[in-house]
Short mmCIF file of C-alpha atoms in Angstrom, two decimals:
data_model
loop_
_atom_site.label_atom_id
_atom_site.label_comp_id
_atom_site.label_asym_id
_atom_site.label_seq_id
_atom_site.Cartn_x
_atom_site.Cartn_y
_atom_site.Cartn_z
CA MET T 1 0.00 0.00 0.00
CA ASN T 2 1.46 3.29 -1.11
CA THR T 3 0.93 6.07 1.41
CA SER T 4 2.80 8.87 -0.27
CA LEU T 5 1.28 12.12 0.88
CA SER T 6 0.90 13.94 -2.38
CA THR T 7 1.06 13.42 -6.08
CA GLN T 8 3.12 15.50 -8.47
CA ASP T 9 1.01 16.70 -11.34
CA LYS T 10 3.17 17.56 -14.31
CA LYS T 11 0.59 19.84 -15.82
CA TYR T 12 0.73 23.30 -14.25
CA VAL T 13 -2.46 24.28 -12.46
CA PRO T 14 -3.00 27.79 -11.09
CA MET T 15 -4.05 26.51 -7.70
CA TRP T 16 -4.07 29.98 -6.19
CA LEU T 17 -6.04 32.93 -7.50
CA LEU T 18 -5.07 36.23 -5.95
CA ALA T 19 -7.93 38.66 -6.59
CA GLU T 20 -6.65 42.19 -6.07
CA LEU T 21 -10.05 43.82 -5.89
CA THR T 22 -8.85 47.42 -5.63
CA TYR T 23 -5.65 49.38 -5.13
CA ALA T 24 -7.53 51.84 -2.92
CA CYS T 25 -6.53 51.60 0.73
CA PRO T 26 -7.16 53.69 3.84
CA LEU T 27 -3.64 52.86 5.03
CA GLN T 28 -0.40 54.45 3.82
CA CYS T 29 2.22 51.79 4.59
CA PRO T 30 5.62 52.80 3.23
CA TYR T 31 6.43 49.14 2.42
CA CYS T 32 3.38 48.52 0.23
CA SER T 33 3.96 46.17 -2.69
CA ASN T 34 1.28 47.83 -4.83
CA PRO T 35 2.48 49.86 -7.83
CA LEU T 36 3.97 53.30 -7.20
CA GLN T 37 1.32 54.80 -9.44
CA LEU T 38 -1.99 55.26 -7.65
CA PRO T 39 -5.02 55.19 -9.92
CA THR T 40 -6.70 58.58 -10.14
CA SER T 41 -10.13 56.95 -10.15
CA ARG T 42 -11.62 53.53 -9.50
CA LYS T 43 -13.76 53.60 -12.65
CA GLN T 44 -11.53 51.12 -14.45
CA GLU T 45 -11.87 48.43 -11.76
CA LEU T 46 -13.53 45.18 -12.81
CA SER T 47 -17.24 45.00 -12.09
CA THR T 48 -18.89 42.42 -9.84
CA GLU T 49 -19.94 40.43 -12.92
CA GLN T 50 -16.43 40.53 -14.38
CA TRP T 51 -14.94 39.24 -11.11
CA ILE T 52 -17.49 36.43 -10.98
CA SER T 53 -16.52 35.45 -14.51
CA VAL T 54 -12.82 35.53 -13.53
CA MET T 55 -13.54 33.23 -10.57
CA GLN T 56 -15.52 30.80 -12.74
CA GLN T 57 -12.72 30.63 -15.30
CA ALA T 58 -10.11 30.11 -12.59
CA ARG T 59 -12.13 27.27 -11.04
CA GLN T 60 -12.31 25.58 -14.43
CA LEU T 61 -8.53 25.78 -14.63
CA GLY T 62 -8.30 24.09 -11.23
CA ALA T 63 -7.84 27.02 -8.84
CA VAL T 64 -8.99 26.09 -5.33
CA GLN T 65 -7.58 28.78 -3.08
CA ILE T 66 -8.68 32.36 -3.52
CA GLY T 67 -7.20 35.33 -1.72
CA PHE T 68 -9.23 38.54 -1.73
CA SER T 69 -6.64 41.25 -1.46
CA GLY T 70 -5.85 44.77 -2.59
CA GLY T 71 -5.22 47.56 -1.61
CA GLU T 72 -7.90 47.02 0.97
CA PRO T 73 -10.54 44.58 -0.34
CA LEU T 74 -13.11 45.88 2.18
CA VAL T 75 -13.21 49.10 0.15
CA ARG T 76 -15.31 47.11 -2.37
CA PRO T 77 -18.96 47.12 -1.25
CA ASP T 78 -19.50 43.92 -3.30
CA LEU T 79 -16.88 41.92 -1.36
CA GLU T 80 -19.59 39.86 0.36
CA VAL T 81 -21.23 39.05 -3.00
CA LEU T 82 -17.88 37.87 -4.35
CA VAL T 83 -17.05 35.76 -1.28
CA GLU T 84 -20.48 34.14 -1.45
CA GLU T 85 -20.04 33.31 -5.12
CA ALA T 86 -16.49 32.04 -4.57
CA THR T 87 -17.73 29.71 -1.85
CA ARG T 88 -20.52 28.46 -4.13
CA LEU T 89 -17.93 27.74 -6.82
CA GLY T 90 -15.91 25.59 -4.40
CA PHE T 91 -13.09 27.98 -3.56
CA TYR T 92 -11.46 28.02 -0.12
CA CYS T 93 -11.82 31.75 0.65
CA ASN T 94 -9.13 33.82 2.33
CA LEU T 95 -9.57 37.52 3.11
CA ILE T 96 -6.34 39.51 3.37
CA THR T 97 -7.15 42.75 5.12
CA SER T 98 -6.07 45.54 7.46
CA ALA T 99 -9.54 45.30 9.12
CA VAL T 100 -10.05 49.00 8.41
CA GLY T 101 -13.56 49.12 6.97
CA LEU T 102 -14.59 45.93 8.73
CA THR T 103 -17.66 46.13 10.98
CA SER T 104 -19.37 43.61 13.23
CA LYS T 105 -22.14 43.38 10.65
CA ARG T 106 -19.82 42.71 7.72
CA LEU T 107 -17.79 40.21 9.72
CA ARG T 108 -20.91 38.29 10.73
CA LYS T 109 -22.10 38.26 7.12
CA LEU T 110 -18.71 37.04 5.88
CA GLY T 111 -18.78 34.26 8.47
CA ASP T 112 -22.33 33.29 7.50
CA ILE T 113 -21.53 33.01 3.79
CA GLY T 114 -18.57 30.75 4.39
CA LEU T 115 -15.37 32.81 4.58
CA ASN T 116 -12.76 30.18 5.46
CA HIS T 117 -9.96 32.34 6.75
CA ILE T 118 -9.24 35.94 7.59
CA GLN T 119 -5.77 37.44 7.81
CA ILE T 120 -5.54 40.77 9.62
CA SER T 121 -2.40 42.84 9.27
CA PHE T 122 -0.85 44.87 12.05
CA GLN T 123 1.76 47.58 11.51
CA GLY T 124 3.02 47.55 15.09
CA SER T 125 2.46 45.79 18.40
CA ASP T 126 1.13 48.95 20.08
CA ARG T 127 -1.19 51.80 19.18
CA GLU T 128 1.53 54.35 18.43
CA THR T 129 3.74 52.17 16.23
CA ASN T 130 0.72 50.81 14.38
CA ALA T 131 -0.54 54.33 13.69
CA ARG T 132 2.87 55.60 12.67
CA PHE T 133 3.48 52.98 9.97
CA GLY T 134 -0.08 52.38 8.83
CA GLY T 135 -0.82 56.08 8.68
CA THR T 136 -4.16 55.48 10.45
CA ASP T 137 -5.18 55.22 14.09
CA SER T 138 -6.54 51.70 13.70
CA PHE T 139 -5.00 49.59 16.48
CA ASP T 140 -8.06 49.40 18.76
CA HIS T 141 -10.32 48.60 15.82
CA LYS T 142 -7.99 45.81 14.62
CA MET T 143 -7.99 44.36 18.12
CA ALA T 144 -11.78 44.51 18.35
CA MET T 145 -12.28 42.89 14.92
CA THR T 146 -9.71 40.20 15.70
CA LYS T 147 -11.57 39.30 18.89
CA GLU T 148 -14.90 39.22 17.09
CA ALA T 149 -13.64 37.04 14.25
CA ILE T 150 -12.26 34.56 16.79
CA ALA T 151 -15.55 34.61 18.74
CA LEU T 152 -17.41 33.89 15.50
CA GLY T 153 -15.15 30.88 14.89
CA ILE T 154 -13.60 32.20 11.68
CA PRO T 155 -10.05 30.82 11.41
CA LEU T 156 -7.80 33.79 11.89
CA GLY T 157 -4.19 34.64 11.28
CA LEU T 158 -2.33 37.82 12.10
CA ASN T 159 0.26 39.30 9.82
CA PHE T 160 2.96 41.61 11.07
CA VAL T 161 5.15 43.21 8.41
CA LEU T 162 8.61 43.78 9.86
CA HIS T 163 11.19 46.44 9.13
CA ARG T 164 13.95 48.14 11.07
CA HIS T 165 11.54 50.39 12.98
CA ASN T 166 9.26 47.67 14.38
CA ILE T 167 11.26 44.44 14.20
CA HIS T 168 12.11 44.80 17.91
CA GLN T 169 8.39 44.27 18.63
CA VAL T 170 8.29 40.62 17.58
CA GLU T 171 8.03 39.36 21.13
CA PRO T 172 5.25 41.71 22.33
CA PHE T 173 3.40 41.05 19.08
CA LEU T 174 3.53 37.27 19.57
CA LEU T 175 2.32 37.68 23.15
CA LEU T 176 -0.53 39.87 21.94
CA ALA T 177 -1.51 37.32 19.27
CA GLU T 178 -1.37 34.53 21.84
CA GLU T 179 -3.58 36.47 24.22
CA LEU T 180 -6.07 37.19 21.45
CA GLY T 181 -6.18 33.51 20.48
CA ALA T 182 -4.94 33.75 16.87
CA GLU T 183 -4.33 30.44 15.09
CA PHE T 184 -1.42 31.66 12.97
CA VAL T 185 1.02 34.50 13.06
CA GLU T 186 3.07 35.45 10.07
CA LEU T 187 6.08 37.58 10.90
CA ALA T 188 6.80 38.76 7.40
CA ASN T 189 9.87 40.85 6.81
CA THR T 190 9.33 43.49 4.16
CA GLN T 191 10.16 42.28 0.67
CA TYR T 192 11.68 45.03 -1.42
CA TYR T 193 9.41 45.90 -4.34
CA ALA T 194 7.50 49.05 -5.28
CA TRP T 195 7.09 51.39 -2.27
CA ALA T 196 9.29 49.16 -0.13
CA LEU T 197 12.10 49.31 -2.69
CA HIS T 198 11.81 53.09 -2.83
CA ASN T 199 12.15 53.19 0.98
CA ARG T 200 14.62 50.30 1.21
CA ASP T 201 17.51 52.08 2.89
CA GLN T 202 15.14 53.38 5.58
CA LEU T 203 13.40 50.02 6.14
CA MET T 204 16.09 47.34 5.96
CA PRO T 205 16.88 45.86 9.37
CA SER T 206 20.45 45.18 10.44
CA GLN T 207 21.79 41.64 10.76
CA ALA T 208 21.76 42.06 14.54
CA GLN T 209 18.11 43.15 14.53
CA LEU T 210 17.19 40.20 12.33
CA ASP T 211 19.08 37.73 14.53
CA GLU T 212 17.36 39.07 17.63
CA ALA T 213 13.90 38.85 15.99
CA ARG T 214 14.57 35.23 15.01
CA ALA T 215 15.77 34.46 18.52
CA ALA T 216 12.68 36.12 20.01
CA THR T 217 10.49 33.96 17.77
CA GLU T 218 12.37 30.83 18.86
CA ARG T 219 12.05 31.80 22.53
CA PHE T 220 8.33 32.23 22.07
CA ARG T 221 7.94 28.89 20.26
CA ALA T 222 9.82 27.09 23.01
CA ARG T 223 7.61 28.60 25.69
CA HIS T 224 4.24 28.49 23.90
CA THR T 225 2.08 25.57 24.92
CA GLY T 226 -0.97 26.19 22.70
CA HIS T 227 -1.61 25.56 19.03
CA MET T 228 -0.67 28.94 17.58
CA ARG T 229 1.64 28.49 14.62
CA THR T 230 4.26 31.11 13.86
CA ILE T 231 5.97 31.65 10.55
CA PHE T 232 9.02 33.87 10.28
CA VAL T 233 9.76 35.11 6.77
CA ALA T 234 13.27 36.57 6.54
CA PRO T 235 14.18 39.27 4.03
CA ASP T 236 15.95 37.44 1.21
CA TYR T 237 18.74 40.04 0.98
CA PHE T 238 20.40 38.24 3.91
CA ASP T 239 20.42 34.83 2.21
CA ASP T 240 22.98 33.51 -0.23
CA ARG T 241 20.42 31.77 -2.41
CA PRO T 242 17.33 33.46 -3.84
CA LYS T 243 13.72 32.48 -3.24
CA LYS T 244 11.76 30.73 -5.93
CA CYS T 245 9.50 33.20 -7.70
CA SER T 246 5.90 32.44 -6.63
CA ASN T 247 6.74 28.74 -6.44
CA GLY T 248 7.87 29.05 -10.08
CA TRP T 249 6.70 31.61 -12.64
CA GLY T 250 3.38 30.49 -14.13
CA THR T 251 3.22 27.23 -12.18
CA THR T 252 0.96 27.79 -9.17
CA PHE T 253 -0.22 31.38 -8.78
CA ILE T 254 -2.38 33.62 -10.92
CA THR T 255 -2.97 37.23 -9.91
CA VAL T 256 -5.67 39.44 -11.36
CA THR T 257 -5.23 43.17 -10.76
CA PRO T 258 -8.11 45.57 -9.98
CA GLU T 259 -8.30 46.55 -13.64
CA GLY T 260 -8.18 42.97 -14.95
CA ASP T 261 -4.54 42.48 -15.91
CA VAL T 262 -3.41 38.89 -15.35
CA LEU T 263 0.00 38.39 -13.74
CA PRO T 264 2.15 35.43 -12.65
CA CYS T 265 2.95 37.34 -9.45
CA GLN T 266 1.82 40.53 -7.75
CA SER T 267 4.88 42.48 -8.83
CA ALA T 268 5.34 41.42 -12.46
CA LYS T 269 4.24 44.79 -13.83
CA VAL T 270 7.51 46.35 -12.69
CA ILE T 271 9.24 44.52 -15.56
CA ASP T 272 9.30 46.78 -18.61
CA GLY T 273 8.82 45.29 -22.04
CA LEU T 274 6.28 42.64 -21.07
CA THR T 275 2.72 42.64 -22.38
CA PHE T 276 0.07 41.98 -19.78
CA PRO T 277 -3.04 40.15 -20.96
CA ASN T 278 -6.36 41.40 -19.60
CA VAL T 279 -9.45 39.42 -18.68
CA ARG T 280 -11.55 41.87 -20.70
CA GLU T 281 -9.85 40.71 -23.88
CA GLY T 282 -8.99 37.06 -23.32
CA ASN T 283 -9.98 34.09 -21.22
CA LEU T 284 -7.87 32.84 -18.32
CA HIS T 285 -7.34 29.43 -19.91
CA ASP T 286 -5.59 30.86 -22.98
CA ILE T 287 -3.73 33.44 -20.89
CA TRP T 288 -2.42 30.76 -18.50
CA ARG T 289 -1.50 28.21 -21.16
CA GLN T 290 -0.56 30.24 -24.21
CA SER T 291 0.28 33.86 -23.45
CA ASP T 292 3.83 35.00 -23.94
CA LEU T 293 3.80 36.44 -20.42
CA PHE T 294 3.09 33.17 -18.63
CA GLN T 295 5.45 31.15 -20.81
CA ARG T 296 8.30 33.67 -20.71
CA PHE T 297 9.96 32.50 -17.47
CA ARG T 298 8.20 29.17 -16.92
CA GLY T 299 10.64 26.32 -16.23
CA THR T 300 14.38 26.74 -16.93
CA LYS T 301 14.74 27.14 -20.73
CA TRP T 302 14.85 30.96 -20.58
CA MET T 303 17.90 30.98 -18.31
CA GLN T 304 21.26 32.51 -19.10
CA GLU T 305 24.53 31.91 -17.23
CA PRO T 306 25.30 31.36 -14.42
CA CYS T 307 21.81 29.88 -13.91
CA ALA T 308 21.65 27.80 -17.11
CA SER T 309 24.41 25.40 -16.07
CA CYS T 310 23.83 25.60 -12.31
CA PRO T 311 23.13 22.30 -10.56
CA GLU T 312 20.71 24.11 -8.23
CA LYS T 313 18.65 25.70 -10.99
CA GLU T 314 15.59 23.52 -10.35
CA ILE T 315 15.63 24.43 -6.65
CA ASP T 316 15.19 28.18 -6.93
CA LEU T 317 14.55 28.60 -10.69
CA GLY T 318 16.99 31.51 -10.76
CA GLY T 319 15.08 33.41 -8.08
CA CYS T 320 12.71 36.30 -8.51
CA ARG T 321 12.41 37.82 -12.01
CA CYS T 322 11.10 41.11 -10.64
CA GLN T 323 13.99 41.45 -8.22
CA ALA T 324 16.47 40.58 -10.99
CA TYR T 325 14.97 43.29 -13.17
CA LEU T 326 14.63 45.91 -10.45
CA LEU T 327 18.24 45.53 -9.30
CA THR T 328 20.08 44.77 -12.57
CA GLY T 329 17.75 46.07 -15.30
CA ASP T 330 17.69 42.60 -16.90
CA ALA T 331 14.74 40.32 -16.14
CA TYR T 332 16.75 37.32 -17.45
CA ALA T 333 19.60 37.86 -14.99
CA THR T 334 20.25 35.69 -11.97
CA ASP T 335 18.50 37.13 -8.92
CA PRO T 336 21.33 39.17 -7.32
CA VAL T 337 20.50 37.68 -3.91
CA CYS T 338 22.37 34.59 -5.17
CA SER T 339 26.02 34.64 -4.19
CA LEU T 340 26.81 33.15 -7.62
CA SER T 341 25.28 36.14 -9.38
CA PRO T 342 27.77 38.53 -11.01
CA ASP T 343 25.58 41.32 -9.56
CA HIS T 344 25.55 39.99 -5.98
CA GLN T 345 27.50 43.07 -4.91
CA LEU T 346 24.33 45.14 -5.40
CA VAL T 347 22.68 43.29 -2.54
CA ARG T 348 25.76 43.49 -0.35
CA ASP T 349 25.95 47.22 -1.00
CA ALA T 350 22.30 47.65 -0.04
CA LEU T 351 22.98 45.97 3.30
CA ARG T 352 26.06 48.10 3.84
CA LYS T 353 23.96 51.26 3.57
CA ILE T 354 22.13 50.39 6.78
CA GLU T 355 23.12 52.87 9.42
CA PRO T 356 22.05 53.43 12.99
CA ASP T 357 18.95 55.56 13.54
CA ASP T 358 20.66 58.83 14.43
CA GLY T 359 18.41 61.00 12.28
CA GLU T 360 17.39 59.60 8.95
CA ALA T 361 19.06 60.95 5.84
CA ARG T 362 15.80 60.64 3.94
CA PRO T 363 12.35 60.35 5.47
CA LEU T 364 10.13 57.37 4.73
CA LEU T 365 7.82 57.97 1.83
CA PHE T 366 4.29 56.85 2.74
CA ARG T 367 1.91 55.47 0.12
CA ASN T 368 -0.64 58.18 -0.56
CA THR T 369 -1.90 60.21 -3.49
CA ILE T 370 0.35 63.20 -2.87
CA ASN T 371 3.51 61.10 -2.71
CA ALA T 372 2.47 59.04 -5.75
CA ARG T 373 2.02 62.25 -7.76
CA ALA T 374 5.40 63.53 -6.63
CA LEU T 375 7.04 60.26 -7.71
CA ALA T 376 5.33 60.39 -11.10
CA LYS T 377 6.74 63.90 -11.59
CA GLU T 378 10.25 62.75 -10.66
CA ASP T 379 9.97 60.04 -13.32
CA SER T 380 8.83 62.31 -16.14
CA MET Z 1 -6.70 6.06 26.01
CA SER Z 2 -4.00 4.75 23.68
CA GLU Z 3 -3.25 6.28 20.29
CA GLU Z 4 -4.70 3.18 18.58
CA THR Z 5 -8.11 3.42 20.21
CA GLN Z 6 -8.58 7.20 20.42
CA ALA Z 7 -11.10 8.55 17.91
CA PHE Z 8 -10.11 11.34 15.56
CA THR Z 9 -11.56 13.21 12.57
CA ILE Z 10 -10.28 15.46 9.84
CA ASN Z 11 -9.44 18.88 11.32
CA PRO Z 12 -12.75 20.78 11.09
CA ARG Z 13 -10.83 23.75 9.65
CA TYR Z 14 -9.70 21.62 6.72
CA ARG Z 15 -11.72 20.55 3.72
CA LEU Z 16 -11.32 17.44 1.57
CA GLN Z 17 -12.42 18.07 -1.99
CA TRP Z 18 -12.25 16.33 -5.39
CA GLU Z 19 -10.69 18.49 -8.09
CA PRO Z 20 -11.38 17.33 -11.66
CA ALA Z 21 -8.84 19.76 -13.18
CA GLN Z 22 -6.10 18.35 -10.94
CA ASN Z 23 -7.40 14.78 -11.19
CA CYS Z 24 -6.97 14.24 -7.48
CA HIS Z 25 -8.43 15.08 -4.10
CA VAL Z 26 -7.05 18.08 -2.30
CA LEU Z 27 -7.04 18.99 1.36
CA LEU Z 28 -7.65 22.71 1.77
CA TYR Z 29 -6.72 24.81 4.79
CA PRO Z 30 -6.06 28.48 5.54
CA GLU Z 31 -3.71 29.77 2.86
CA GLY Z 32 -2.67 26.34 1.69
CA LEU Z 33 -3.50 23.02 0.17
CA VAL Z 34 -2.04 19.60 -0.42
CA GLN Z 35 -2.73 17.34 -3.37
CA LEU Z 36 -3.43 13.84 -2.13
CA SER Z 37 -2.50 10.47 -3.54
CA PRO Z 38 -5.39 8.02 -4.01
CA THR Z 39 -4.27 6.12 -0.90
CA ALA Z 40 -4.09 9.21 1.29
CA THR Z 41 -7.52 10.19 -0.03
CA GLU Z 42 -9.01 6.81 0.82
CA ILE Z 43 -7.70 6.96 4.38
CA LEU Z 44 -8.93 10.52 4.92
CA GLN Z 45 -12.36 9.75 3.46
CA HIS Z 46 -12.83 7.37 6.37
CA CYS Z 47 -11.96 10.16 8.80
CA THR Z 48 -14.86 12.51 8.06
CA GLN Z 49 -16.60 10.84 11.03
CA PRO Z 50 -14.80 9.99 14.29
CA ILE Z 51 -12.80 6.78 13.88
CA SER Z 52 -9.92 5.13 15.74
CA GLU Z 53 -6.73 3.79 14.21
CA GLN Z 54 -7.86 0.29 15.10
CA GLY Z 55 -11.22 0.84 13.43
CA LEU Z 56 -9.60 2.38 10.37
CA VAL Z 57 -7.14 -0.50 9.93
CA ALA Z 58 -9.95 -3.05 10.32
CA THR Z 59 -12.08 -1.30 7.70
CA LEU Z 60 -9.25 -1.03 5.21
CA GLN Z 61 -8.00 -4.58 5.89
CA ASP Z 62 -11.46 -5.89 5.00
CA LYS Z 63 -11.18 -4.16 1.64
CA TYR Z 64 -7.51 -5.06 1.05
CA PRO Z 65 -7.03 -8.46 2.73
CA ASP Z 66 -3.72 -9.06 0.90
CA ALA Z 67 -2.02 -5.81 1.98
CA ASP Z 68 0.43 -7.20 4.56
CA THR Z 69 2.00 -3.92 5.64
CA LEU Z 70 -1.30 -2.05 5.89
CA PRO Z 71 -1.37 -1.52 9.69
CA GLN Z 72 2.15 -0.09 9.64
CA ASP Z 73 1.45 2.07 6.55
CA VAL Z 74 -1.71 3.49 8.09
CA HIS Z 75 0.09 4.12 11.37
CA GLU Z 76 2.86 6.05 9.64
CA PHE Z 77 0.40 8.05 7.58
CA LEU Z 78 -1.64 8.99 10.65
CA GLN Z 79 1.46 10.12 12.51
CA GLN Z 80 2.30 12.48 9.66
CA ALA Z 81 -1.31 13.61 9.39
CA ARG Z 82 -1.36 14.36 13.13
CA ALA Z 83 1.90 16.30 12.95
CA ARG Z 84 0.46 18.42 10.13
CA GLU Z 85 -2.85 18.83 11.98
CA TRP Z 86 -4.81 17.25 9.11
CA ILE Z 87 -6.54 15.13 11.77
CA LYS Z 88 -7.41 15.97 15.36
CA PRO Z 89 -8.73 13.99 18.32
CA ALA Z 90 -12.52 13.83 18.00
CA ALA Z 91 -13.04 14.96 21.62
CA GLU Z 92 -11.03 18.10 21.03
CA THR Z 93 -12.85 19.07 17.83
CA SER Z 94 -16.44 18.43 18.94
CA GLY Z 95 -16.63 21.52 21.14
CA GLU Z 96 -15.17 23.99 18.63
CA ALA Z 97 -17.22 26.50 16.72
CA GLN Z 98 -17.65 25.41 13.12
#
């Protein structure tokens, strides 16, 4: 009797649909991974009917997990309609939210229609830090909504995005999550794309800070007697091998942006010279299987040296294409996080720029309309 | 109660589902999934209601009388499934909000 736990399907199936319902967000986090350009209006966002069609097409392709994300997905008044339809289609529904815009009524409704999991993000472990980095005074509301979701029996995880100004709060945050009764805690170090890349030198923690945060997580795990699971995601700049892009470009994940563009990962639009198919013009099946975008970096055939002849190429698939492009200007390059990359020095230099907090050389740029406009001007 | 006689079920947070496009059953949980082999699927399908390891082995042995290593295989699978929280003791799950 063969009891292997899983089967390897050779045919790629987009098991995860990330539905970015809107880029609008009441928060202003300076490490946001959304594009630097903020849409001037929300008129171009997909309609309820268009999203339902996207979900139906994704289900036919084999997608089973759906993440409703943004921006802040609660900004969409039709979120409940979409969650209800997703559940009916057989999706396992995850809501990825800041909880700003969530009410007892909406939460109850979401629970009633079958939301399977809610992830609430915190920007700090106390009111002041949370308000400083989220740009909104939302700590008490997040706490209240977290408690209510748990009371309603909706599986709940907390997400804490770490950077040099809050990474020392790992321990108090874990204690807070434990007290609240969260099932999961994701301690996610900032990954450096979009707004986070712009603010990188002001956000990157030092090696000592990172080591202490890891140690604090380990101390908590050793002491914790309940069932709360903790995941610590380190910033890849400190590794000597890159992370696999979205489990492999065009293998597992499919992202649909608020305006209907279809991407292999949330960040892919940063790569110039690619054409992004849109659900208004094509169906997901053809986009996933046949579009140039999804085939471009699928597998290993696209690789150049040193990746092409590397014995580890199947392990990390050359790393992240967006990071390769953002740091080297060449989307086909080895991710510079890799110590074998000829551009690895770029990552080492970025880490060298970290200085103690004795007055910042440049202030953090928060994600809001004014700053987005200023950035657009700088570019032109 | 020993591990062999204690009743368990699939974690109520998790969902076992047939996926035609993937041609396999999947086990879904918050922010993740696992594609199951036919054998893993068959075992887990018996765990939608409380069942003990003893009961599970007896049921499967009836169906596969020639599978000599079945008790050991099932035991190993259940240990992994417990470690990954795919299954939970039935007593612990019955009181939880659904």
